[in-house]
Amino acid sequence: KVPGNVSASCVLRMILEDAKSIDDVLKIAKDNPAYYPGLMIIVSEKERKSGILELYPTDFNFVPLSEQNYAYTANHYHSEKMKKYHKEIELGSMKRHEFLSKCLSTKKALDVNGAIEILKDTTHGIKRSAPTGYSVANDWTFQSFVFDVGKGEVYISNGRRPPVSLYGNFVKISTKQ
């Protein structure tokens, strides 16, 4: 934790409230360093661009996602610039990212229900310590969201215990006013 920095969730809120472009996102991230590391998927429908915003207390980076139909990430930095901040990249995070890549690379269309089904995957069991890597839904899954940027809707699991995607319904919240 770095004194004077803000939480990653505050950075996200500033982005949602003030950013009108990817350039605005980068300025907000530069001017408001996070006190904990974080990863955020950023999509600008207007610019038809998306990417992963990587936050660290003393640094940040943006990884454009230009040739993908879907934006996704796991719990590790993807850019060479930011990988230096990892003591190690956990096998589970790599396995989840590989799974998502394989799942989504063959899809031409994905609806909200299809995305929720992916978030419920337990291919490797729900124990975080599984030797084959961790499932998308595991006993450390405290948050599960699906964003439908075209409709301005967020679907969030209301599960009360992890993995939340298995133990709750996904509730729709509209961002349109």
mmCIF file of C-alpha atoms in Angstrom:
data_model
loop_
_atom_site.group_PDB
_atom_site.id
_atom_site.type_symbol
_atom_site.label_atom_id
_atom_site.label_comp_id
_atom_site.label_asym_id
_atom_site.label_seq_id
_atom_site.Cartn_x
_atom_site.Cartn_y
_atom_site.Cartn_z
ATOM 1 C CA LYS A 1 0.000 0.000 0.000
ATOM 2 C CA VAL A 2 1.366 3.389 -0.988
ATOM 3 C CA PRO A 3 0.286 6.488 0.985
ATOM 4 C CA GLY A 4 -1.442 9.077 -1.206
ATOM 5 C CA ASN A 5 -2.526 6.552 -3.829
ATOM 6 C CA VAL A 6 -6.166 5.522 -4.322
ATOM 7 C CA SER A 7 -7.859 2.132 -4.419
ATOM 8 C CA ALA A 8 -8.210 0.346 -7.767
ATOM 9 C CA SER A 9 -11.989 0.507 -7.339
ATOM 10 C CA CYS A 10 -11.734 4.317 -7.031
ATOM 11 C CA VAL A 11 -9.682 4.415 -10.230
ATOM 12 C CA LEU A 12 -12.414 2.357 -11.900
ATOM 13 C CA ARG A 13 -15.097 4.717 -10.608
ATOM 14 C CA MET A 14 -13.188 7.750 -11.937
ATOM 15 C CA ILE A 15 -12.892 6.009 -15.300
ATOM 16 C CA LEU A 16 -16.623 5.220 -15.392
ATOM 17 C CA GLU A 17 -17.578 8.764 -14.373
ATOM 18 C CA ASP A 18 -15.076 10.833 -16.351
ATOM 19 C CA ALA A 19 -13.488 8.935 -19.240
ATOM 20 C CA LYS A 20 -14.814 9.527 -22.739
ATOM 21 C CA SER A 21 -11.946 7.774 -24.547
ATOM 22 C CA ILE A 22 -9.072 5.345 -24.030
ATOM 23 C CA ASP A 23 -6.748 8.382 -23.808
ATOM 24 C CA ASP A 24 -8.875 9.685 -20.901
ATOM 25 C CA VAL A 25 -8.519 6.287 -19.190
ATOM 26 C CA LEU A 26 -4.735 6.463 -19.482
ATOM 27 C CA LYS A 27 -4.647 10.000 -18.075
ATOM 28 C CA ILE A 28 -6.825 8.983 -15.115
ATOM 29 C CA ALA A 29 -4.587 5.961 -14.414
ATOM 30 C CA LYS A 30 -1.460 8.143 -14.622
ATOM 31 C CA ASP A 31 -2.860 10.893 -12.389
ATOM 32 C CA ASN A 32 -4.379 8.516 -9.802
ATOM 33 C CA PRO A 33 -2.018 5.638 -9.045
ATOM 34 C CA ALA A 34 -3.615 2.671 -7.303
ATOM 35 C CA TYR A 35 -2.273 1.570 -3.944
ATOM 36 C CA TYR A 36 -2.802 -2.110 -4.764
ATOM 37 C CA PRO A 37 -2.173 -3.897 -8.052
ATOM 38 C CA GLY A 38 -5.172 -4.443 -10.276
ATOM 39 C CA LEU A 39 -6.351 -5.501 -13.718
ATOM 40 C CA MET A 40 -9.322 -3.968 -15.526
ATOM 41 C CA ILE A 41 -10.816 -4.656 -18.914
ATOM 42 C CA ILE A 42 -11.574 -1.346 -20.603
ATOM 43 C CA VAL A 43 -13.858 -1.029 -23.626
ATOM 44 C CA SER A 44 -14.618 2.093 -25.639
ATOM 45 C CA GLU A 45 -17.627 1.325 -27.792
ATOM 46 C CA LYS A 46 -17.346 4.737 -29.478
ATOM 47 C CA GLU A 47 -13.715 4.137 -30.501
ATOM 48 C CA ARG A 48 -14.289 0.406 -31.078
ATOM 49 C CA LYS A 49 -11.233 -0.351 -28.926
ATOM 50 C CA SER A 50 -10.601 -2.471 -25.873
ATOM 51 C CA GLY A 51 -7.704 -3.475 -23.697
ATOM 52 C CA ILE A 52 -6.439 -4.487 -20.297
ATOM 53 C CA LEU A 53 -5.454 -1.722 -17.881
ATOM 54 C CA GLU A 54 -2.704 -3.039 -15.603
ATOM 55 C CA LEU A 55 -2.280 -1.100 -12.342
ATOM 56 C CA TYR A 56 0.606 -1.158 -9.880
ATOM 57 C CA PRO A 57 1.332 1.338 -7.067
ATOM 58 C CA THR A 58 4.222 2.935 -8.964
ATOM 59 C CA ASP A 59 3.318 2.128 -12.554
ATOM 60 C CA PHE A 60 0.560 1.248 -15.024
ATOM 61 C CA ASN A 61 0.222 -0.066 -18.553
ATOM 62 C CA PHE A 62 -2.482 -0.557 -21.176
ATOM 63 C CA VAL A 63 -2.503 -3.676 -23.367
ATOM 64 C CA PRO A 64 -4.654 -3.126 -26.483
ATOM 65 C CA LEU A 65 -6.845 -6.052 -27.543
ATOM 66 C CA SER A 66 -7.346 -5.436 -31.230
ATOM 67 C CA GLU A 67 -7.771 -8.807 -32.917
ATOM 68 C CA GLN A 68 -10.034 -10.485 -30.368
ATOM 69 C CA ASN A 69 -13.810 -10.847 -30.417
ATOM 70 C CA TYR A 70 -13.938 -10.795 -26.601
ATOM 71 C CA ALA A 71 -11.977 -9.128 -23.832
ATOM 72 C CA TYR A 72 -10.885 -11.268 -20.872
ATOM 73 C CA THR A 73 -8.088 -11.530 -18.352
ATOM 74 C CA ALA A 74 -6.952 -13.583 -15.368
ATOM 75 C CA ASN A 75 -5.008 -12.614 -12.226
ATOM 76 C CA HIS A 76 -1.627 -11.820 -13.746
ATOM 77 C CA TYR A 77 -0.045 -9.022 -15.750
ATOM 78 C CA HIS A 78 0.150 -9.703 -19.475
ATOM 79 C CA SER A 79 2.673 -7.123 -20.689
ATOM 80 C CA GLU A 80 6.414 -7.521 -20.485
ATOM 81 C CA LYS A 81 6.571 -4.089 -18.848
ATOM 82 C CA MET A 82 4.434 -5.159 -15.897
ATOM 83 C CA LYS A 83 5.502 -8.805 -15.493
ATOM 84 C CA LYS A 84 8.561 -7.586 -13.574
ATOM 85 C CA TYR A 85 6.258 -6.838 -10.630
ATOM 86 C CA HIS A 86 5.315 -10.491 -10.168
ATOM 87 C CA LYS A 87 7.332 -12.564 -7.747
ATOM 88 C CA GLU A 88 5.882 -15.436 -9.751
ATOM 89 C CA ILE A 89 2.872 -15.911 -11.982
ATOM 90 C CA GLU A 90 0.667 -18.551 -10.454
ATOM 91 C CA LEU A 91 -0.053 -21.612 -12.564
ATOM 92 C CA GLY A 92 -3.766 -21.284 -11.821
ATOM 93 C CA SER A 93 -3.956 -17.813 -13.341
ATOM 94 C CA MET A 94 -2.172 -19.040 -16.457
ATOM 95 C CA LYS A 95 -4.514 -22.060 -16.711
ATOM 96 C CA ARG A 96 -7.608 -19.855 -16.347
ATOM 97 C CA HIS A 97 -6.328 -17.522 -19.048
ATOM 98 C CA GLU A 98 -5.557 -20.457 -21.382
ATOM 99 C CA PHE A 99 -9.037 -21.894 -20.751
ATOM 100 C CA LEU A 100 -10.735 -18.563 -21.519
ATOM 101 C CA SER A 101 -8.631 -18.134 -24.649
ATOM 102 C CA LYS A 102 -9.550 -21.609 -25.891
ATOM 103 C CA CYS A 103 -13.234 -21.156 -25.006
ATOM 104 C CA LEU A 104 -13.634 -17.780 -26.620
ATOM 105 C CA SER A 105 -11.381 -18.160 -29.672
ATOM 106 C CA THR A 106 -13.925 -20.434 -31.370
ATOM 107 C CA LYS A 107 -16.997 -18.330 -30.589
ATOM 108 C CA LYS A 108 -18.462 -16.010 -33.191
ATOM 109 C CA ALA A 109 -21.273 -14.884 -30.913
ATOM 110 C CA LEU A 110 -21.611 -15.014 -27.154
ATOM 111 C CA ASP A 111 -24.623 -13.893 -25.191
ATOM 112 C CA VAL A 112 -24.830 -13.071 -21.494
ATOM 113 C CA ASN A 113 -26.021 -16.572 -20.564
ATOM 114 C CA GLY A 114 -23.106 -18.138 -22.461
ATOM 115 C CA ALA A 115 -20.649 -15.876 -20.634
ATOM 116 C CA ILE A 116 -22.197 -16.792 -17.284
ATOM 117 C CA GLU A 117 -21.816 -20.493 -18.112
ATOM 118 C CA ILE A 118 -18.093 -19.920 -18.733
ATOM 119 C CA LEU A 119 -17.818 -18.201 -15.329
ATOM 120 C CA LYS A 120 -19.340 -21.325 -13.760
ATOM 121 C CA ASP A 121 -16.690 -23.672 -15.194
ATOM 122 C CA THR A 122 -15.206 -26.117 -12.678
ATOM 123 C CA THR A 123 -13.055 -28.197 -15.058
ATOM 124 C CA HIS A 124 -10.226 -28.413 -12.517
ATOM 125 C CA GLY A 125 -12.422 -28.700 -9.406
ATOM 126 C CA ILE A 126 -13.200 -25.807 -7.082
ATOM 127 C CA LYS A 127 -10.129 -26.079 -4.849
ATOM 128 C CA ARG A 128 -7.634 -23.308 -5.467
ATOM 129 C CA SER A 129 -4.768 -25.680 -4.721
ATOM 130 C CA ALA A 130 -5.623 -28.203 -7.461
ATOM 131 C CA PRO A 131 -2.405 -29.471 -9.050
ATOM 132 C CA THR A 132 -3.756 -29.054 -12.599
ATOM 133 C CA GLY A 133 -4.453 -25.360 -12.124
ATOM 134 C CA TYR A 134 -7.587 -23.646 -10.911
ATOM 135 C CA SER A 135 -10.975 -23.508 -12.539
ATOM 136 C CA VAL A 136 -12.580 -20.245 -13.592
ATOM 137 C CA ALA A 137 -14.961 -20.838 -10.655
ATOM 138 C CA ASN A 138 -12.917 -21.799 -7.609
ATOM 139 C CA ASP A 139 -13.047 -21.346 -3.860
ATOM 140 C CA TRP A 140 -11.340 -17.939 -4.227
ATOM 141 C CA THR A 141 -13.904 -16.545 -6.687
ATOM 142 C CA PHE A 142 -15.324 -13.629 -4.708
ATOM 143 C CA GLN A 143 -16.612 -11.629 -7.710
ATOM 144 C CA SER A 144 -18.182 -12.637 -11.017
ATOM 145 C CA PHE A 145 -19.364 -10.022 -13.501
ATOM 146 C CA VAL A 146 -20.524 -9.966 -17.110
ATOM 147 C CA PHE A 147 -20.644 -6.583 -18.860
ATOM 148 C CA ASP A 148 -22.864 -6.175 -21.918
ATOM 149 C CA VAL A 149 -21.413 -2.927 -23.228
ATOM 150 C CA GLY A 150 -23.838 -2.762 -26.159
ATOM 151 C CA LYS A 151 -26.832 -2.673 -23.847
ATOM 152 C CA GLY A 152 -25.115 -0.888 -20.949
ATOM 153 C CA GLU A 153 -25.855 -3.754 -18.556
ATOM 154 C CA VAL A 154 -23.824 -5.384 -15.802
ATOM 155 C CA TYR A 155 -24.667 -8.850 -14.515
ATOM 156 C CA ILE A 156 -23.209 -9.572 -11.075
ATOM 157 C CA SER A 157 -23.452 -12.740 -9.029
ATOM 158 C CA ASN A 158 -25.166 -12.285 -5.690
ATOM 159 C CA GLY A 159 -23.630 -15.472 -4.242
ATOM 160 C CA ARG A 160 -22.865 -15.264 -0.531
ATOM 161 C CA ARG A 161 -19.934 -17.710 -0.534
ATOM 162 C CA PRO A 162 -17.204 -18.535 -3.019
ATOM 163 C CA PRO A 163 -17.290 -19.470 -5.760
ATOM 164 C CA VAL A 164 -19.984 -16.830 -6.044
ATOM 165 C CA SER A 165 -20.775 -17.775 -9.629
ATOM 166 C CA LEU A 166 -22.024 -21.170 -8.404
ATOM 167 C CA TYR A 167 -23.872 -20.055 -5.275
ATOM 168 C CA GLY A 168 -26.015 -17.181 -6.432
ATOM 169 C CA ASN A 169 -28.045 -15.706 -9.239
ATOM 170 C CA PHE A 170 -26.684 -13.148 -11.649
ATOM 171 C CA VAL A 171 -28.578 -9.903 -11.112
ATOM 172 C CA LYS A 172 -28.902 -7.397 -13.968
ATOM 173 C CA ILE A 173 -28.021 -3.754 -13.321
ATOM 174 C CA SER A 174 -28.581 -1.205 -16.078
ATOM 175 C CA THR A 175 -26.063 1.611 -16.476
ATOM 176 C CA LYS A 176 -28.328 3.545 -18.837
ATOM 177 C CA GLN A 177 -30.388 6.321 -17.346
#
